Amino acid sequence: MKYPNFQLVILILIVCCLASCQHKKEAKQQVTDYEQNSINIDLVALFETAKQGKDTVITVVEDPVYHKMKKYKAVSALSILNNVERFSKIDIAKTKIVFECKDGYKPEMPLQLFLTAQPFIAYEDLDATEGAKWETIIKNGNKMDAAPFYLVYPNASPKDSRYKWPYNLIGIKLEPLSSLDNVLYPKDDQKSIVGYKLFQKYCITCHAINDIGGTMGPELNYPKSVTEYWIEDQLVKYIIDPTSFRHKVKMPKLEITKKESEEIVVYLKYMCRHKKEN
Ligand code: HEC
């Protein structure tokens, strides 16, 4: 025979195809499970109908956004959650709460931690001057306010970084902890795991990869990955200090080391080889 290994090659091809189909099926199943176990709450629409829960006046002794003592009109976040029909069916230990802000910022925390923190959704700032609903916040020289909603905890320490205090809050999502996050996990590449963890910690609140993550900054992976159009050592430098590249940049300097930035780039290069299919 001219091609003695022909049948073997075909066999290997078939096995590879089957394995890849299986992988896609698993990914689809993960996405369906994820949707069934998620709850979306549009706070703006909710407050337009009826406020869910008793109005309360609360005091925050050291407000981390206004940097002083503040008083707000607020509604308990737990009473809002308890009014959601499917909330009682959620497995709290396996769920995270994701906060959606007007500018696409998306911080998150474990639901369990949130539920024990006595969180309140503030909708009116009692220190605001006549005619204004909120006092002004000055951030990076820009003036803004906390409207429409600001999540506060009268009893949590503002120095504890596990608690998120999002303002300009518009919605809340409950999502399974680590099902879709797993889709971004570099299962088959040990070298990218450190970068994956750093990305989850520092970047995902603002940037999406394959459409998963915040939208305040640009999607970093598809259709083109940043690693395809940035020169690598410049990308590492940009991630450490964006202000040295662009004037009036919105991305903050994140206090990460060169080594950490390099690890993140290793991960971004891995994800470049695992792009979302259109
Ligand atoms: C608070 C939000 C925020 C965080 C956190 C953040 N970024 Fe950004 N990033 C932005 C915004 C907004 C831009 C768009 C440029 C600008 O205005 O700053 C950007 C731009 C970028 C760009 C340039 C994209 C391009 O196409 O030129 C890269 C790369 C990047 N970010 C990577 C990262 C990485 C990696 C992290 C985590 C270590 C991170 N960012 C954390 C908001 C953020």
Tab-separated table of C-alpha atoms and ligand atoms in Angstrom:
chain	number	residue	atom	x	y	z
A	1	MET	CA	0.000	0.000	0.000
A	2	LYS	CA	1.169	3.532	-0.760
A	3	TYR	CA	-0.099	5.096	2.487
A	4	PRO	CA	0.241	2.445	5.151
A	5	ASN	CA	-0.930	4.759	7.973
A	6	PHE	CA	-3.935	6.174	6.155
A	7	GLN	CA	-6.555	4.369	8.274
A	8	LEU	CA	-4.759	5.323	11.469
A	9	VAL	CA	-4.759	9.005	10.463
A	10	ILE	CA	-8.518	8.886	9.761
A	11	LEU	CA	-9.123	7.204	13.104
A	12	ILE	CA	-7.153	9.878	14.963
A	13	LEU	CA	-9.088	12.616	13.136
A	14	ILE	CA	-12.426	11.050	14.136
A	15	VAL	CA	-11.363	10.774	17.786
A	16	CYS	CA	-10.252	14.420	17.823
A	17	CYS	CA	-13.566	15.570	16.283
A	18	LEU	CA	-15.569	13.638	18.854
A	19	ALA	CA	-13.530	15.086	21.716
A	20	SER	CA	-14.012	18.628	20.442
A	21	CYS	CA	-17.810	18.085	20.013
A	22	GLN	CA	-18.007	16.807	23.567
A	23	HIS	CA	-16.132	19.858	24.803
A	24	LYS	CA	-18.554	22.217	22.995
A	25	LYS	CA	-21.545	20.325	24.372
A	26	GLU	CA	-20.194	20.701	27.916
A	27	ALA	CA	-19.669	24.417	27.385
A	28	LYS	CA	-23.285	24.784	26.096
A	29	GLN	CA	-24.638	22.845	29.078
A	30	GLN	CA	-22.686	25.127	31.415
A	31	VAL	CA	-24.241	28.191	29.778
A	32	THR	CA	-27.799	26.762	30.142
A	33	ASP	CA	-27.280	25.826	33.824
A	34	TYR	CA	-25.913	29.273	34.364
A	35	GLU	CA	-28.975	30.994	32.888
A	36	GLN	CA	-31.400	28.846	34.861
A	37	ASN	CA	-29.648	29.631	38.133
A	38	SER	CA	-29.365	33.390	37.589
A	39	ILE	CA	-31.654	36.200	38.741
A	40	ASN	CA	-31.600	39.743	37.353
A	41	ILE	CA	-33.031	42.657	39.286
A	42	ASP	CA	-33.469	45.957	37.467
A	43	LEU	CA	-33.407	48.392	40.409
A	44	VAL	CA	-34.486	51.401	38.351
A	45	ALA	CA	-37.638	49.635	37.109
A	46	LEU	CA	-38.294	48.204	40.569
A	47	PHE	CA	-38.203	51.589	42.297
A	48	GLU	CA	-40.451	53.082	39.615
A	49	THR	CA	-43.210	50.646	40.505
A	50	ALA	CA	-43.184	50.353	44.278
A	51	LYS	CA	-40.313	50.423	46.674
A	52	GLN	CA	-39.791	46.921	47.943
A	53	GLY	CA	-39.507	47.255	51.682
A	54	LYS	CA	-39.679	49.858	54.387
A	55	ASP	CA	-37.933	53.211	53.912
A	56	THR	CA	-35.327	53.710	56.578
A	57	VAL	CA	-32.965	56.492	57.500
A	58	ILE	CA	-29.493	55.076	58.002
A	59	THR	CA	-26.186	56.521	59.106
A	60	VAL	CA	-22.825	55.460	57.710
A	61	VAL	CA	-20.122	56.617	60.085
A	62	GLU	CA	-17.145	56.428	57.703
A	63	ASP	CA	-18.509	56.511	54.184
A	64	PRO	CA	-15.733	55.277	51.835
A	65	VAL	CA	-17.004	57.244	48.838
A	66	TYR	CA	-17.768	60.579	50.506
A	67	HIS	CA	-15.055	60.175	53.176
A	68	LYS	CA	-17.212	61.459	56.035
A	69	MET	CA	-20.298	60.606	58.062
A	70	LYS	CA	-23.393	60.319	55.856
A	71	LYS	CA	-27.148	59.907	56.231
A	72	TYR	CA	-29.301	58.303	53.557
A	73	LYS	CA	-32.863	57.270	52.883
A	74	ALA	CA	-32.563	53.606	52.051
A	75	VAL	CA	-34.296	50.256	51.694
A	76	SER	CA	-32.873	47.020	53.063
A	77	ALA	CA	-31.308	45.054	50.202
A	78	LEU	CA	-32.380	41.821	51.880
A	79	SER	CA	-36.048	42.760	51.750
A	80	ILE	CA	-35.638	43.466	48.018
A	81	LEU	CA	-34.079	40.018	47.502
A	82	ASN	CA	-36.717	38.292	49.632
A	83	ASN	CA	-39.426	39.742	47.405
A	84	VAL	CA	-37.936	38.066	44.329
A	85	GLU	CA	-39.907	34.949	43.583
A	86	ARG	CA	-37.059	32.557	42.791
A	87	PHE	CA	-34.759	33.808	45.547
A	88	SER	CA	-35.722	31.066	48.022
A	89	LYS	CA	-34.616	28.420	45.503
A	90	ILE	CA	-31.086	29.799	45.123
A	91	ASP	CA	-28.217	27.858	46.679
A	92	ILE	CA	-26.681	30.728	48.655
A	93	ALA	CA	-23.286	29.117	49.229
A	94	LYS	CA	-22.830	28.587	45.496
A	95	THR	CA	-23.982	32.016	44.348
A	96	LYS	CA	-22.335	35.380	43.865
A	97	ILE	CA	-23.917	38.801	43.678
A	98	VAL	CA	-22.851	41.064	40.827
A	99	PHE	CA	-23.543	44.798	40.895
A	100	GLU	CA	-24.253	46.602	37.652
A	101	CYS	CA	-23.308	50.264	37.487
A	102	LYS	CA	-24.257	52.900	34.923
A	103	ASP	CA	-20.771	53.041	33.396
A	104	GLY	CA	-20.405	49.261	33.047
A	105	TYR	CA	-18.390	48.759	36.257
A	106	LYS	CA	-19.296	45.323	37.650
A	107	PRO	CA	-17.910	44.471	41.075
A	108	GLU	CA	-19.048	41.255	42.749
A	109	MET	CA	-18.912	39.393	46.066
A	110	PRO	CA	-20.077	36.037	47.442
A	111	LEU	CA	-23.815	36.144	48.192
A	112	GLN	CA	-23.275	34.604	51.609
A	113	LEU	CA	-21.019	37.456	52.683
A	114	PHE	CA	-23.482	40.001	51.291
A	115	LEU	CA	-26.431	38.519	53.183
A	116	THR	CA	-24.660	38.743	56.524
A	117	ALA	CA	-23.470	42.325	56.030
A	118	GLN	CA	-26.796	44.161	56.514
A	119	PRO	CA	-26.646	45.946	53.153
A	120	PHE	CA	-28.901	48.871	52.235
A	121	ILE	CA	-29.774	50.390	48.875
A	122	ALA	CA	-29.575	54.152	49.400
A	123	TYR	CA	-31.791	56.152	47.037
A	124	GLU	CA	-31.604	59.614	48.569
A	125	ASP	CA	-28.760	61.535	50.179
A	126	LEU	CA	-30.025	63.435	53.225
A	127	ASP	CA	-26.942	65.680	53.241
A	128	ALA	CA	-27.628	67.003	49.743
A	129	THR	CA	-28.401	70.694	49.453
A	130	GLU	CA	-31.928	71.853	48.610
A	131	GLY	CA	-32.897	70.916	45.083
A	132	ALA	CA	-30.168	68.292	44.647
A	133	LYS	CA	-30.762	64.613	45.345
A	134	TRP	CA	-27.104	63.778	46.069
A	135	GLU	CA	-23.963	65.500	47.254
A	136	THR	CA	-21.217	65.762	44.638
A	137	ILE	CA	-18.380	63.207	44.579
A	138	ILE	CA	-15.043	64.407	43.244
A	139	LYS	CA	-13.066	61.599	41.641
A	140	ASN	CA	-9.885	62.126	39.614
A	141	GLY	CA	-10.858	65.772	39.275
A	142	ASN	CA	-14.277	64.883	37.796
A	143	LYS	CA	-17.531	65.800	39.503
A	144	MET	CA	-20.210	63.145	39.759
A	145	ASP	CA	-22.845	61.874	42.130
A	146	ALA	CA	-24.035	58.502	43.369
A	147	ALA	CA	-27.448	58.400	41.618
A	148	PRO	CA	-29.598	56.473	41.088
A	149	PHE	CA	-28.588	54.003	43.845
A	150	TYR	CA	-25.639	53.484	46.160
A	151	LEU	CA	-25.024	50.297	48.128
A	152	VAL	CA	-24.008	50.963	51.734
A	153	TYR	CA	-23.459	48.959	54.908
A	154	PRO	CA	-24.072	50.843	58.171
A	155	ASN	CA	-22.298	48.083	60.076
A	156	ALA	CA	-19.399	46.946	57.863
A	157	SER	CA	-15.893	48.345	57.971
A	158	PRO	CA	-15.180	50.442	54.870
A	159	LYS	CA	-11.574	49.215	55.063
A	160	ASP	CA	-12.612	45.607	54.494
A	161	SER	CA	-12.109	45.168	50.760
A	162	ARG	CA	-14.391	42.126	50.602
A	163	TYR	CA	-17.375	44.490	50.796
A	164	LYS	CA	-18.233	46.362	47.619
A	165	TRP	CA	-19.810	49.816	47.824
A	166	PRO	CA	-20.954	50.490	44.241
A	167	TYR	CA	-22.605	53.831	43.447
A	168	ASN	CA	-24.418	54.711	40.193
A	169	LEU	CA	-25.914	51.297	40.804
A	170	ILE	CA	-28.693	50.268	38.404
A	171	GLY	CA	-29.061	46.517	38.780
A	172	ILE	CA	-28.214	43.402	40.740
A	173	LYS	CA	-27.544	39.934	39.375
A	174	LEU	CA	-27.309	36.679	41.237
A	175	GLU	CA	-25.141	34.178	39.375
A	176	PRO	CA	-23.721	30.755	40.153
A	177	LEU	CA	-20.222	31.098	41.627
A	178	SER	CA	-17.744	29.842	39.080
A	179	SER	CA	-19.770	28.223	36.334
A	180	LEU	CA	-19.280	30.837	33.636
A	181	ASP	CA	-16.087	31.936	35.357
A	182	ASN	CA	-14.886	28.434	34.637
A	183	VAL	CA	-15.282	29.028	30.933
A	184	LEU	CA	-12.457	31.566	31.332
A	185	TYR	CA	-10.328	29.211	33.427
A	186	PRO	CA	-7.212	27.984	31.595
A	187	LYS	CA	-7.934	24.297	32.232
A	188	ASP	CA	-5.257	22.950	29.934
A	189	ASP	CA	-2.459	25.396	30.681
A	190	GLN	CA	-0.876	25.505	34.140
A	191	LYS	CA	1.307	28.466	33.142
A	192	SER	CA	-1.716	30.747	32.694
A	193	ILE	CA	-3.402	30.078	36.040
A	194	VAL	CA	-1.570	32.797	37.978
A	195	GLY	CA	-2.529	35.330	35.289
A	196	TYR	CA	-6.126	34.074	35.305
A	197	LYS	CA	-6.379	34.686	39.067
A	198	LEU	CA	-4.846	38.144	38.770
A	199	PHE	CA	-7.238	38.967	35.933
A	200	GLN	CA	-10.217	37.872	38.054
A	201	LYS	CA	-8.968	39.980	40.954
A	202	TYR	CA	-7.979	43.205	39.179
A	203	CYS	CA	-9.464	43.401	35.712
A	204	ILE	CA	-12.759	41.545	35.223
A	205	THR	CA	-14.792	44.233	36.987
A	206	CYS	CA	-14.089	46.526	34.015
A	207	HIS	CA	-13.067	44.275	31.115
A	208	ALA	CA	-14.749	41.318	29.472
A	209	ILE	CA	-13.046	38.335	27.891
A	210	ASN	CA	-15.284	36.536	25.394
A	211	ASP	CA	-18.143	38.791	26.548
A	212	ILE	CA	-17.851	37.786	30.231
A	213	GLY	CA	-17.014	40.640	32.591
A	214	GLY	CA	-17.476	44.382	32.995
A	215	THR	CA	-18.016	46.811	30.148
A	216	MET	CA	-16.466	49.982	31.562
A	217	GLY	CA	-13.295	49.188	29.596
A	218	PRO	CA	-13.123	47.451	26.200
A	219	GLU	CA	-13.493	43.713	25.619
A	220	LEU	CA	-9.915	42.415	25.536
A	221	ASN	CA	-10.171	39.157	23.567
A	222	TYR	CA	-12.474	39.125	20.577
A	223	PRO	CA	-12.758	39.711	17.682
A	224	LYS	CA	-9.131	40.779	18.168
A	225	SER	CA	-7.160	40.094	21.316
A	226	VAL	CA	-5.083	42.981	22.684
A	227	THR	CA	-2.119	40.611	22.406
A	228	GLU	CA	-2.555	40.649	18.617
A	229	TYR	CA	-2.176	44.406	18.164
A	230	TRP	CA	-0.075	45.526	21.152
A	231	ILE	CA	3.697	44.962	21.259
A	232	GLU	CA	4.117	42.619	24.217
A	233	ASP	CA	6.519	44.613	26.415
A	234	GLN	CA	4.449	47.774	25.833
A	235	LEU	CA	1.276	45.940	26.845
A	236	VAL	CA	2.971	44.848	30.077
A	237	LYS	CA	3.913	48.492	30.749
A	238	TYR	CA	0.435	49.784	29.872
A	239	ILE	CA	-1.232	47.422	32.343
A	240	ILE	CA	1.102	48.658	35.098
A	241	ASP	CA	0.618	52.337	34.323
A	242	PRO	CA	-1.939	53.383	31.668
A	243	THR	CA	-1.386	57.091	32.415
A	244	SER	CA	2.119	56.892	30.967
A	245	PHE	CA	0.537	56.026	27.581
A	246	ARG	CA	-2.692	57.970	27.350
A	247	HIS	CA	-3.710	61.396	28.556
A	248	LYS	CA	-6.844	61.475	30.790
A	249	VAL	CA	-7.129	57.724	30.742
A	250	LYS	CA	-10.048	56.213	32.688
A	251	MET	CA	-8.253	52.997	33.560
A	252	PRO	CA	-6.739	53.415	37.021
A	253	LYS	CA	-3.158	52.598	37.955
A	254	LEU	CA	-3.615	49.327	39.843
A	255	GLU	CA	-0.460	48.910	41.935
A	256	ILE	CA	0.500	45.664	40.250
A	257	THR	CA	4.097	44.570	39.748
A	258	LYS	CA	5.893	43.944	36.448
A	259	LYS	CA	5.889	40.220	37.192
A	260	GLU	CA	2.102	40.273	37.774
A	261	SER	CA	1.504	42.213	34.581
A	262	GLU	CA	3.609	39.664	32.673
A	263	GLU	CA	1.537	36.825	34.165
A	264	ILE	CA	-1.657	38.576	33.047
A	265	VAL	CA	-0.272	38.879	29.518
A	266	VAL	CA	0.576	35.138	29.503
A	267	TYR	CA	-3.090	34.514	30.337
A	268	LEU	CA	-4.352	37.002	27.725
A	269	LYS	CA	-2.239	35.168	25.121
A	270	TYR	CA	-3.799	31.878	26.211
A	271	MET	CA	-7.309	33.342	25.873
A	272	CYS	CA	-6.368	34.660	22.420
A	273	ARG	CA	-6.108	30.995	21.408
A	274	HIS	CA	-9.544	30.357	22.981
A	275	LYS	CA	-11.747	33.011	21.450
A	276	LYS	CA	-15.506	33.063	21.638
A	277	GLU	CA	-17.049	31.659	18.458
A	278	ASN	CA	-19.251	34.167	16.701
B	1	HEC	C1	-11.869	50.676	36.739
B	1	HEC	C2	-11.904	50.028	35.449
B	1	HEC	C3	-10.698	49.323	34.893
B	1	HEC	C4	-9.924	48.349	35.495
B	1	HEC	C5	-10.036	47.817	36.916
B	1	HEC	C6	-8.995	47.918	34.479
B	1	HEC	N1	-9.185	48.614	33.326
B	1	HEC	FE1	-8.156	48.351	31.582
B	1	HEC	N2	-9.176	49.876	30.747
B	1	HEC	C7	-10.238	50.549	31.333
B	1	HEC	C8	-10.729	51.556	30.396
B	1	HEC	C9	-11.894	52.515	30.661
B	1	HEC	C10	-9.928	51.453	29.233
B	1	HEC	C11	-10.047	52.283	27.944
B	1	HEC	C12	-8.985	53.289	27.884
B	1	HEC	C13	-9.167	54.324	28.971
B	1	HEC	O1	-9.924	55.271	28.805
B	1	HEC	O2	-8.575	54.140	30.032
B	1	HEC	C14	-8.962	50.387	29.494
B	1	HEC	C15	-8.007	49.982	28.580
B	1	HEC	C16	-7.249	48.836	28.711
B	1	HEC	C17	-6.372	48.295	27.689
B	1	HEC	C18	-6.116	48.881	26.326
B	1	HEC	C19	-7.112	48.323	25.339
B	1	HEC	C20	-6.793	48.732	23.924
B	1	HEC	O3	-7.431	48.187	23.034
B	1	HEC	O4	-5.910	49.577	23.688
B	1	HEC	C21	-5.816	47.164	28.192
B	1	HEC	C22	-4.840	46.237	27.510
B	1	HEC	C23	-6.331	47.003	29.537
B	1	HEC	N3	-7.188	48.043	29.811
B	1	HEC	C24	-6.006	45.958	30.369
B	1	HEC	C25	-6.400	45.878	31.713
B	1	HEC	C26	-5.945	44.851	32.611
B	1	HEC	C27	-5.049	43.687	32.229
B	1	HEC	C28	-6.490	45.131	33.826
B	1	HEC	C29	-6.273	44.408	35.131
B	1	HEC	C30	-4.911	44.336	35.603
B	1	HEC	C31	-7.315	46.330	33.678
B	1	HEC	N4	-7.227	46.748	32.385
B	1	HEC	C32	-8.061	46.905	34.687
B	1	HEC	C33	-10.749	50.341	32.588
B	1	HEC	C34	-10.224	49.481	33.526
